Amino acid sequence: MVTGEPDSVRVKFINGQWLVRIVEGGRLTQQLFDIHAEAEAFAEEERHRLGLPGEPPTAEPVETRRRGGRGR
């Protein structure tokens, strides 16, 4: 229970995974994703279901953007 917290959907990068945190009616639900785009799509679906406004995507951490090495 997250008493007093309004309904919300948030995306965070934690320990190499994307966490979608949903608060609905004082209850907390969390869902983990390995792929950022999947986490953002799920979060957007949950916002729509709850009647919440959309939010811009969460920025990817620098280390996830550098996987391919240096471009030449």
mmCIF file of C-alpha atoms in Angstrom:
data_model
loop_
_atom_site.group_PDB
_atom_site.id
_atom_site.type_symbol
_atom_site.label_atom_id
_atom_site.label_comp_id
_atom_site.label_asym_id
_atom_site.label_seq_id
_atom_site.Cartn_x
_atom_site.Cartn_y
_atom_site.Cartn_z
ATOM 1 C CA MET A 1 0.000 0.000 0.000
ATOM 2 C CA VAL A 2 1.119 3.509 -0.813
ATOM 3 C CA THR A 3 -1.399 5.410 1.282
ATOM 4 C CA GLY A 4 -2.128 8.944 0.141
ATOM 5 C CA GLU A 5 -0.087 8.759 -3.060
ATOM 6 C CA PRO A 6 -2.073 9.686 -6.179
ATOM 7 C CA ASP A 7 -2.412 7.286 -9.101
ATOM 8 C CA SER A 8 0.775 7.409 -11.159
ATOM 9 C CA VAL A 9 2.972 5.483 -13.583
ATOM 10 C CA ARG A 10 6.742 5.960 -13.601
ATOM 11 C CA VAL A 11 9.645 4.373 -15.474
ATOM 12 C CA LYS A 12 13.111 4.071 -13.891
ATOM 13 C CA PHE A 13 16.361 2.344 -14.851
ATOM 14 C CA ILE A 14 17.581 0.262 -11.903
ATOM 15 C CA ASN A 15 20.353 -2.360 -11.839
ATOM 16 C CA GLY A 16 20.375 -2.863 -15.597
ATOM 17 C CA GLN A 17 16.605 -3.214 -15.966
ATOM 18 C CA TRP A 18 13.654 -0.915 -16.575
ATOM 19 C CA LEU A 19 11.157 -0.738 -13.720
ATOM 20 C CA VAL A 20 7.594 0.424 -14.341
ATOM 21 C CA ARG A 21 6.061 1.547 -11.041
ATOM 22 C CA ILE A 22 2.252 1.829 -10.993
ATOM 23 C CA VAL A 23 0.273 3.311 -8.105
ATOM 24 C CA GLU A 24 -3.466 2.708 -8.441
ATOM 25 C CA GLY A 25 -5.924 3.374 -5.627
ATOM 26 C CA GLY A 26 -3.129 3.306 -3.049
ATOM 27 C CA ARG A 27 -1.763 -0.047 -4.262
ATOM 28 C CA LEU A 28 1.734 -0.379 -5.697
ATOM 29 C CA THR A 29 2.505 -2.710 -8.613
ATOM 30 C CA GLN A 30 5.916 -3.038 -10.265
ATOM 31 C CA GLN A 31 6.914 -4.679 -13.538
ATOM 32 C CA LEU A 32 10.491 -5.237 -14.763
ATOM 33 C CA PHE A 33 11.605 -5.087 -18.401
ATOM 34 C CA ASP A 34 14.950 -5.685 -20.100
ATOM 35 C CA ILE A 35 14.044 -3.512 -23.099
ATOM 36 C CA HIS A 36 13.435 0.214 -22.638
ATOM 37 C CA ALA A 37 10.902 0.518 -25.479
ATOM 38 C CA GLU A 38 8.799 -2.303 -24.003
ATOM 39 C CA ALA A 39 8.789 -0.630 -20.576
ATOM 40 C CA GLU A 40 7.731 2.704 -22.090
ATOM 41 C CA ALA A 41 4.961 1.064 -24.158
ATOM 42 C CA PHE A 42 3.631 -0.766 -21.098
ATOM 43 C CA ALA A 43 3.775 2.428 -19.015
ATOM 44 C CA GLU A 44 1.881 4.357 -21.681
ATOM 45 C CA GLU A 45 -0.821 1.663 -21.831
ATOM 46 C CA GLU A 46 -1.175 1.846 -18.036
ATOM 47 C CA ARG A 47 -1.407 5.657 -18.103
ATOM 48 C CA HIS A 48 -4.138 5.406 -20.727
ATOM 49 C CA ARG A 49 -6.013 2.774 -18.698
ATOM 50 C CA LEU A 50 -5.841 4.959 -15.563
ATOM 51 C CA GLY A 51 -6.791 8.127 -17.456
ATOM 52 C CA LEU A 52 -3.450 9.783 -16.693
ATOM 53 C CA PRO A 53 -1.672 12.202 -19.040
ATOM 54 C CA GLY A 54 1.156 10.887 -21.185
ATOM 55 C CA GLU A 55 4.761 11.595 -20.257
ATOM 56 C CA PRO A 56 7.904 11.890 -22.366
ATOM 57 C CA PRO A 57 10.052 8.732 -22.410
ATOM 58 C CA THR A 58 12.666 8.334 -19.706
ATOM 59 C CA ALA A 59 16.177 9.022 -21.010
ATOM 60 C CA GLU A 60 18.394 5.985 -21.418
ATOM 61 C CA PRO A 61 21.492 5.896 -19.197
ATOM 62 C CA VAL A 62 24.762 6.600 -21.004
ATOM 63 C CA GLU A 63 26.065 3.040 -20.548
ATOM 64 C CA THR A 64 23.102 1.515 -22.428
ATOM 65 C CA ARG A 65 23.666 3.822 -25.408
ATOM 66 C CA ARG A 66 27.332 2.881 -25.881
ATOM 67 C CA ARG A 67 26.965 -0.861 -26.489
ATOM 68 C CA GLY A 68 28.229 -0.813 -30.066
ATOM 69 C CA GLY A 69 31.503 0.898 -29.262
ATOM 70 C CA ARG A 70 32.755 3.907 -31.187
ATOM 71 C CA GLY A 71 31.361 4.644 -34.601
ATOM 72 C CA ARG A 72 33.849 4.961 -37.459
#
